[in-house]
CSV table of C-alpha atoms and ligand atoms in Angstrom, one decimal:
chain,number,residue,atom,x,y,z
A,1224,UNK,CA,-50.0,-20.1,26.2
A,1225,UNK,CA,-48.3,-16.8,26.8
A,1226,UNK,CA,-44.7,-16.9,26.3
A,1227,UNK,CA,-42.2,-17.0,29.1
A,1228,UNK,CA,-41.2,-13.4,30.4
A,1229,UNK,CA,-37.8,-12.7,29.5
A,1230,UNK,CA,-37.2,-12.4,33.4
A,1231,UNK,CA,-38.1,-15.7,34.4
A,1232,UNK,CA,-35.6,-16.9,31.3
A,1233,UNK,CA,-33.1,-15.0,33.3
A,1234,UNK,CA,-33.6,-16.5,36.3
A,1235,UNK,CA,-33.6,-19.8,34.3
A,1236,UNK,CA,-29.9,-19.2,33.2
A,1237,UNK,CA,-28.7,-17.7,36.3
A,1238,UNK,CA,-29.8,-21.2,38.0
A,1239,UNK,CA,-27.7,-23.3,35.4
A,1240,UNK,CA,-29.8,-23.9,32.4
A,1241,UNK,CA,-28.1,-23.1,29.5
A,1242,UNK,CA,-31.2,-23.7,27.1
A,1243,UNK,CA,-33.2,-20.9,28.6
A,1244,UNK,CA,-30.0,-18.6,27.6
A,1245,UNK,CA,-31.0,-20.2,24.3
A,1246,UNK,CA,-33.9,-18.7,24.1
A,1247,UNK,CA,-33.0,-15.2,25.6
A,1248,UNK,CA,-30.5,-15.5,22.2
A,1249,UNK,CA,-33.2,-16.5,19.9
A,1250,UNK,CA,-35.7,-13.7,21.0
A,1251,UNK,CA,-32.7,-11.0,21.2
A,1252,UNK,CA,-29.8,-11.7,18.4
A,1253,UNK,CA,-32.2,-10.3,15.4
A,1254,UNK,CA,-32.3,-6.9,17.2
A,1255,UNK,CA,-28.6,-6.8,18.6
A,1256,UNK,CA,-27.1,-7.6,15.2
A,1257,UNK,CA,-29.6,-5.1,13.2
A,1258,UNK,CA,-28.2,-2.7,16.2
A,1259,UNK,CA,-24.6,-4.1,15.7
A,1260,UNK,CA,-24.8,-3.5,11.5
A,1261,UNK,CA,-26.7,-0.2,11.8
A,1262,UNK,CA,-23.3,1.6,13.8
A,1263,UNK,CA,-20.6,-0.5,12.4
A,1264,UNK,CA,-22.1,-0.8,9.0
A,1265,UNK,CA,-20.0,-4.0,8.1
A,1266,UNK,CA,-21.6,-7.7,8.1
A,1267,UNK,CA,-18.4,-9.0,9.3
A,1268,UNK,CA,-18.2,-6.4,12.1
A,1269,UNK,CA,-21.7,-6.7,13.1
A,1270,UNK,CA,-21.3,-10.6,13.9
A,1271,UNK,CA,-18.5,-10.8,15.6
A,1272,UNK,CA,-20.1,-7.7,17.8
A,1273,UNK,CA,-23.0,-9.6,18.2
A,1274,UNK,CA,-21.3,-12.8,19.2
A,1275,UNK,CA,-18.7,-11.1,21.5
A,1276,UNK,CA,-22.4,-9.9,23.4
A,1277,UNK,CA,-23.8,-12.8,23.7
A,1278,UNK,CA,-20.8,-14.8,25.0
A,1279,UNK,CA,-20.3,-11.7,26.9
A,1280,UNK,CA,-24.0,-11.5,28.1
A,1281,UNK,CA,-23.6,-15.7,29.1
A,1282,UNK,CA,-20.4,-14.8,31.0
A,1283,UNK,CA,-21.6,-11.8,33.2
A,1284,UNK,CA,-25.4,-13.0,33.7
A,1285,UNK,CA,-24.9,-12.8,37.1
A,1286,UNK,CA,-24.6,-9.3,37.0
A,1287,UNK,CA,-26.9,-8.5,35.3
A,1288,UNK,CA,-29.3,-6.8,38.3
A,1289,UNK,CA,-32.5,-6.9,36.6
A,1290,UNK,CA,-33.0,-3.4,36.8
A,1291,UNK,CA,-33.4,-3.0,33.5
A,1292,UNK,CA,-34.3,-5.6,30.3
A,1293,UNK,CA,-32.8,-7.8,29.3
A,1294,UNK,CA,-33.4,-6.1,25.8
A,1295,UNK,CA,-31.8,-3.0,27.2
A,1296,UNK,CA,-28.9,-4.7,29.0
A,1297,UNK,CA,-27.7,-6.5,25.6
A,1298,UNK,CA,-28.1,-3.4,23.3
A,1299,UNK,CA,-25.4,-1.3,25.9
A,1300,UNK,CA,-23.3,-4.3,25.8
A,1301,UNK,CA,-23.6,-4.8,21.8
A,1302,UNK,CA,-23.7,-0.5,21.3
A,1303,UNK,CA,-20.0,-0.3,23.6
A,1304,UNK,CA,-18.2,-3.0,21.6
A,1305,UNK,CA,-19.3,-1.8,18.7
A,1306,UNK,CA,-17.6,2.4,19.7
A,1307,UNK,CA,-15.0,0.1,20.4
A,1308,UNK,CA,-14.3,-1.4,17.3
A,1309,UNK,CA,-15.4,1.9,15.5
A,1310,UNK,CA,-13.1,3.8,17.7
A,1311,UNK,CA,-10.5,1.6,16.8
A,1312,UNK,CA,-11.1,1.5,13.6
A,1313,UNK,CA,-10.2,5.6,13.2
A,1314,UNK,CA,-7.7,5.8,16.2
A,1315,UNK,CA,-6.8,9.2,16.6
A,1316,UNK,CA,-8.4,10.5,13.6
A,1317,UNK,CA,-11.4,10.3,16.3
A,1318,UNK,CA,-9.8,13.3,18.4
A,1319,UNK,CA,-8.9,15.2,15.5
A,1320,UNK,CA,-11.8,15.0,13.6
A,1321,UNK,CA,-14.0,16.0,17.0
A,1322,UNK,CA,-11.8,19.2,17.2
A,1323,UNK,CA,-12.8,20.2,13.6
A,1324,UNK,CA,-16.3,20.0,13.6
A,1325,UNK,CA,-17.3,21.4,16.8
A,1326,UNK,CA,-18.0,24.9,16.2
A,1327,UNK,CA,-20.1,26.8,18.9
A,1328,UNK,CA,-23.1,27.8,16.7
A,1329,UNK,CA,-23.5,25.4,13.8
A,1330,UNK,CA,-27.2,26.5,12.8
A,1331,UNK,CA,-26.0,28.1,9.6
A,1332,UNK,CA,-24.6,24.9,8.2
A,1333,UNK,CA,-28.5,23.2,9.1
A,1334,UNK,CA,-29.9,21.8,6.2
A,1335,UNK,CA,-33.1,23.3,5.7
A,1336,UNK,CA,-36.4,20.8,5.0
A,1337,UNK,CA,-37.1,20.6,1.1
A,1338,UNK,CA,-39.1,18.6,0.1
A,1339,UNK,CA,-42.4,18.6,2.7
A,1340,UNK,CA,-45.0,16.2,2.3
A,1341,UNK,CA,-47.0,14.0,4.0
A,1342,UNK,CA,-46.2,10.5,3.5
A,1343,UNK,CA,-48.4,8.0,1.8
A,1344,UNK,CA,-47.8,5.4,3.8
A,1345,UNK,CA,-47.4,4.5,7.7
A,1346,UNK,CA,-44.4,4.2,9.9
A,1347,UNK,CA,-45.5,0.3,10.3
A,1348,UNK,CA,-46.5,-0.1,6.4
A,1349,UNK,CA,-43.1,0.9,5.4
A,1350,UNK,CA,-40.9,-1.0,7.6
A,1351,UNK,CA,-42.6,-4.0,6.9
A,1352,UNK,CA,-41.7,-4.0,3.0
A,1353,UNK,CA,-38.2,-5.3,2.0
A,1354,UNK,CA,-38.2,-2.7,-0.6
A,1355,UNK,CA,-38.9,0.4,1.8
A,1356,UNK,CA,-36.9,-1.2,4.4
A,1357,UNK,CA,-33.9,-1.4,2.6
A,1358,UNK,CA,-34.0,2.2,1.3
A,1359,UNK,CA,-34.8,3.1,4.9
A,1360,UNK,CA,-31.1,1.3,6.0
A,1361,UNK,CA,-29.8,3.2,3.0
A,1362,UNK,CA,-30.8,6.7,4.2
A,1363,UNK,CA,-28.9,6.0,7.8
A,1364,UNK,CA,-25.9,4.7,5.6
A,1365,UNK,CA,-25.7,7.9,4.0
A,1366,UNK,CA,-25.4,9.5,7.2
A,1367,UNK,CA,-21.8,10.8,8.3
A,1368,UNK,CA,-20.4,8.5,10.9
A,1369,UNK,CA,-21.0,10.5,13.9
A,1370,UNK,CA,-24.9,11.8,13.5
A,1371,UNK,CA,-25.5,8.4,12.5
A,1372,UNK,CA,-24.3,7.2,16.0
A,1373,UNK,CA,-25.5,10.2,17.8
A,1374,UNK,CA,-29.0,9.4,15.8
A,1375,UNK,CA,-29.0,5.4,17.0
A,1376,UNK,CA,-27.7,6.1,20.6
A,1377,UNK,CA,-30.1,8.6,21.3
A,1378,UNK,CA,-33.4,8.2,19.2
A,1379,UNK,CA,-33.0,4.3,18.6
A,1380,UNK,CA,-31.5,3.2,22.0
A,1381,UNK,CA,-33.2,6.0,24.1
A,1382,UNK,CA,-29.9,7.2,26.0
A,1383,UNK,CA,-30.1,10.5,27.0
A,1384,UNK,CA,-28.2,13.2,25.8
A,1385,UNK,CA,-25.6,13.0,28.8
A,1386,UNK,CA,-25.5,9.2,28.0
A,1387,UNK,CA,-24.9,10.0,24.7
A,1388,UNK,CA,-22.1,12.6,25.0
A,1389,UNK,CA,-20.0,10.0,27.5
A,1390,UNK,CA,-20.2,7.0,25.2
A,1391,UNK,CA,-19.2,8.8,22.2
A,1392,UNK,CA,-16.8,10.9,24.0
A,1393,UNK,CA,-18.4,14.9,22.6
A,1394,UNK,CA,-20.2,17.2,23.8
A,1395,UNK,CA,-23.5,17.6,25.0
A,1396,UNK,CA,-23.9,20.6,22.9
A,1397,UNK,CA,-22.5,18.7,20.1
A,1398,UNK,CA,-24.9,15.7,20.6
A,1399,UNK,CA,-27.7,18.0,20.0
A,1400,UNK,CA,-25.9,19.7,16.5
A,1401,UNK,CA,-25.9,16.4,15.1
A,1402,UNK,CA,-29.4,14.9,16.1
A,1403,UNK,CA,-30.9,17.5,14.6
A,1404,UNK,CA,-29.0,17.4,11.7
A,1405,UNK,CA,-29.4,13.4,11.4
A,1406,UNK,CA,-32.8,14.1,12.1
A,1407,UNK,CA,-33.6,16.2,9.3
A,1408,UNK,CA,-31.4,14.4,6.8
A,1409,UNK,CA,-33.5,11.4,7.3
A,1410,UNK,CA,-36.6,13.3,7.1
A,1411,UNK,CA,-35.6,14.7,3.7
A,1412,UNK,CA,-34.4,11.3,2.0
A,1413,UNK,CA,-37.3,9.5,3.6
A,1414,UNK,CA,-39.8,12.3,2.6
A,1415,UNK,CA,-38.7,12.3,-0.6
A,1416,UNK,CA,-39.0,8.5,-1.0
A,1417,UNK,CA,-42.4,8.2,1.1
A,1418,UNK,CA,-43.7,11.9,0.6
A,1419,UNK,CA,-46.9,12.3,-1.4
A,1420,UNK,CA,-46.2,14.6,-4.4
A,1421,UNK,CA,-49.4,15.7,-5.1
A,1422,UNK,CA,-49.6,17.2,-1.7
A,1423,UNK,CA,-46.3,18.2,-1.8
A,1424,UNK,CA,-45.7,22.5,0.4
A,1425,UNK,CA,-43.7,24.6,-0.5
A,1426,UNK,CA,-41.2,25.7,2.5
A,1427,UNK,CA,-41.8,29.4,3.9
A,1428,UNK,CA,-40.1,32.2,1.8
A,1429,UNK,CA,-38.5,33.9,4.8
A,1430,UNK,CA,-37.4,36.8,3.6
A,1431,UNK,CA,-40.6,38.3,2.0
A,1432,UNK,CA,-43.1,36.6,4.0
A,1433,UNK,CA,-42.9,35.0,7.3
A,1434,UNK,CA,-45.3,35.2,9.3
A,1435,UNK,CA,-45.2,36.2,13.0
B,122,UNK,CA,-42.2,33.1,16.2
B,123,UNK,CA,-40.5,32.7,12.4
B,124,UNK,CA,-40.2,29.0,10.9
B,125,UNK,CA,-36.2,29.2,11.8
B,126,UNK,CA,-36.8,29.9,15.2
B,127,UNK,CA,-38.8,26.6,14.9
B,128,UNK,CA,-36.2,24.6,13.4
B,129,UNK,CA,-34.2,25.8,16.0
B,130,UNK,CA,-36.2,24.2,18.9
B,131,UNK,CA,-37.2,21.4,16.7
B,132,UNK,CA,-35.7,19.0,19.0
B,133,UNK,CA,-36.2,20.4,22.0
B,134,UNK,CA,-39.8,20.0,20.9
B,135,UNK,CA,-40.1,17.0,19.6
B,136,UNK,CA,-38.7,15.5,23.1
B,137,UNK,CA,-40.9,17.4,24.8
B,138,UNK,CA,-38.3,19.3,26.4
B,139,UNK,CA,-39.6,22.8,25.9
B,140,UNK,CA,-41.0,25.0,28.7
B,141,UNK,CA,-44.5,25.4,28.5
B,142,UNK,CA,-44.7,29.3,27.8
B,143,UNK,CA,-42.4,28.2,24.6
B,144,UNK,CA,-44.4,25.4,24.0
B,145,UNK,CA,-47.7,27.6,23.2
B,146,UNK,CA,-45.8,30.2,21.3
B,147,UNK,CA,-44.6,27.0,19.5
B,148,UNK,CA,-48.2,25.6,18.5
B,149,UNK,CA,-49.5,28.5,17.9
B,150,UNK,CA,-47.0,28.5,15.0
B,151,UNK,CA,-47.6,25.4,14.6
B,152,UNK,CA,-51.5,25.6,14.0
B,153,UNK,CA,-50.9,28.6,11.4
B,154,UNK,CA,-47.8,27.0,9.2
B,155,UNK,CA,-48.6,23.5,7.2
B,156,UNK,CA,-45.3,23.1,6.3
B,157,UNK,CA,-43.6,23.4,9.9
B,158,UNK,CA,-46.3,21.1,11.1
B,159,UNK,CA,-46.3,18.1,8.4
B,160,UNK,CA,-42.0,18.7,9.0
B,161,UNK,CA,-42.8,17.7,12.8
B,162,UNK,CA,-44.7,15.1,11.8
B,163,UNK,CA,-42.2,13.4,9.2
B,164,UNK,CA,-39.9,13.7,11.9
B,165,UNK,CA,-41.6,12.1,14.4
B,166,UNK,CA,-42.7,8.9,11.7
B,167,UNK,CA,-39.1,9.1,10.9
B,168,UNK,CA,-38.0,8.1,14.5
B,169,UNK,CA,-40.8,5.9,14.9
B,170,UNK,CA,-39.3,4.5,11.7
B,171,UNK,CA,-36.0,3.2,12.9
B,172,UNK,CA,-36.9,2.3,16.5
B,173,UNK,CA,-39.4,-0.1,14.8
B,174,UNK,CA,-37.2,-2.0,13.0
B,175,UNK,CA,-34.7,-5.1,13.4
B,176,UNK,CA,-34.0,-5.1,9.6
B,177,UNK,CA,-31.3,-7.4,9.6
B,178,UNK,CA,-31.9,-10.8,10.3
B,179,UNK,CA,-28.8,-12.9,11.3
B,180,UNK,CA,-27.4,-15.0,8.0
B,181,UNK,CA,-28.0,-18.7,8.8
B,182,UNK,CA,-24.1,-20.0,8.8
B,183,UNK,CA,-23.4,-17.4,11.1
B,184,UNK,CA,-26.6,-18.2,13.9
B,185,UNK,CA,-25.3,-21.6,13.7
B,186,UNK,CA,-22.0,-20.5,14.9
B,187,UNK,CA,-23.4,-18.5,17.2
B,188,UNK,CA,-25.3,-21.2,18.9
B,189,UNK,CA,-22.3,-23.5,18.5
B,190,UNK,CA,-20.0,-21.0,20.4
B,191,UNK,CA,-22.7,-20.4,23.5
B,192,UNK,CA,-22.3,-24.3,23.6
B,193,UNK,CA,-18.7,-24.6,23.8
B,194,UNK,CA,-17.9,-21.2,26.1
B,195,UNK,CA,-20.9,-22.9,28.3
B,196,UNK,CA,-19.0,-26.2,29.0
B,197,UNK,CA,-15.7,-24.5,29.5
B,198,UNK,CA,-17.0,-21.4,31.8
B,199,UNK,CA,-20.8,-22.1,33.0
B,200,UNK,CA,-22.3,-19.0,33.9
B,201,UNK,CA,-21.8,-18.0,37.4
B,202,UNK,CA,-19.4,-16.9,40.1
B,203,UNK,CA,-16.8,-19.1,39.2
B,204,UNK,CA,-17.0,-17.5,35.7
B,205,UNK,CA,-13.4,-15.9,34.9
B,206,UNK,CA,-13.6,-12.0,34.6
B,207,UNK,CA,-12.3,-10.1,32.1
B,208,UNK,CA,-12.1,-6.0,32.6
B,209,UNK,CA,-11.7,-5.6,29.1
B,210,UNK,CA,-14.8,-6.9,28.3
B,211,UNK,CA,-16.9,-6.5,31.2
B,212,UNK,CA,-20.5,-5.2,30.3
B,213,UNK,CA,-22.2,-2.2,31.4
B,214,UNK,CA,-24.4,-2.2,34.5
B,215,UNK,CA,-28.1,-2.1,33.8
B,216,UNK,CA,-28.4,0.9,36.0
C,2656,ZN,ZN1,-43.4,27.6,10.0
């Protein structure tokens, strides 16, 4: 028997019946509370975020239009009460900090990539392992605060850059600085946990010899 | 085309959002440099990597709290039009 579209569960709620909710909750609360602990990185954070969603979800169901997932729907509910708390959580440290780091041309401070290699094992394999997993969870930890939420909003969550710059109140411009930069800080610590050594490059000298 | 200038447009590539003139200079690169191309490709695994994954799963004292609160905000406020509002914690449309 296939399983019951998430829609038709909808629909099920909307009507009355609270156990189809249920199940909406168990097929949904794994990935809104990974979501939840991946930007607020705080166990205690992440549940009541994911709670507050789900009684919030519950509440509001008749709003919900349909015109997107429900996936999708609870992830921008759990993703704006989580900026909430972390907003609240640096008050106006937030504005200041923005003014600091948003110089026009940041490409000097880029890290460059390191350590290239292909990895040794797939995308799927790793994630999969509790071992790589949790050094995967670790990398985003290390992140600073902001490309880590830039990273989740826009390469985990699939807002667009727009979306991203409104929901974390900065620039477009600066949305782009710190993906890339997320983006190749992951690369790096992941590369050099998952990289093959024995087929390990050696980066371009630019100076002497790039190529055209 | 220089590996920097690569980096530079890194992203822009890897969403696909480079304009196809660009885009050839960009593979031709691409074709001659190893390093570049196994970077776009770590990159690319490296996304694929955290979309993939729900890595938390929900500690068992607090699903059962969970559960327990969807029954008790049910019985006080079933869903529907006669649910009370709150703007301060009204979701997002799905739009
Ligand atoms: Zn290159």
């Amino acid at each position: 028997m296939t399983p019951e579209p998430d829609l038709e569960l909808v629909h099920r709620a909307k009507a009355g019946e609270l156990a189809a909710f249920e199940q909406l909750v168990n097929r949904h609360e794994r990935q809104v509370y990974s979501l939840a602990f991946r930007l607020l990185q705080n166990q205690h954070d992440a549940e009541d975020i994911t709670q507050q969603t789900f009684l919030n979800a519950l509440e509001h169901l008749n709003r919900f239009r349909e015109e997107s997932s429900f996936a999708t729907w609870v992830s921008r509910i759990a993703t704006y009460g989580a900026l909430k708390v972390i907003r609240k959580r640096r008050g106006l440290e937030w504005v200041s900090l923005e003014a600091a780091t948003e110089p026009a041309d940041d490409r000097h401070a880029m890290p460059h990539p390191e350590f290239i290699a292909d990895w040794r094992q797939s995308p799927e394999e790793l994630v999969n392992r509790n071992e790589t997993r949790r050094l995967i969870e670790a990398a985003l930890g290390q992140l600073e605060e902001k490309s880590r939420l830039v990273f989740l909003l826009r390469d985990v969550e699939g807002l667009s850059v727009r979306e991203t710059a409104q929901a974390l109140g900065i620039s477009e411009v600066n949305v782009k600085v710190r993906l890339l930069r997320a983006r190749l800080q992951l690369r790096e610590q992941l590369t050099q946990a998952f990289g093959d050594p024995t087929r390990r490059l050696a980066p371009h000298q630019h100076e002497s010899m790039d190529h055209e | 085309m220089k590996c920097d200038d690569l980096l530079a447009l890194l992203n822009d590539y890897v969403d696909g959002d480079v304009a196809p003139a660009l885009c050839a200079e960009l593979e031709h690169h691409l074709a001659g440099c190893n390093p570049c191309q196994v970077v776009v490709d770590n990159i690319r695994q490296t996304i694929t990597l955290y979309k993939a994954g729900e890595p938390y799963p929900l500690p068992l004292e607090f699903r059962n709290r969970l559960h327990a609160a969807l029954h008790e905000r049910w019985q006080h406020a079933p869903t529907g039009d006669s649910a009370p509002t709150r703007a301060s914690t009204e979701p997002p449309p799905d739009s």
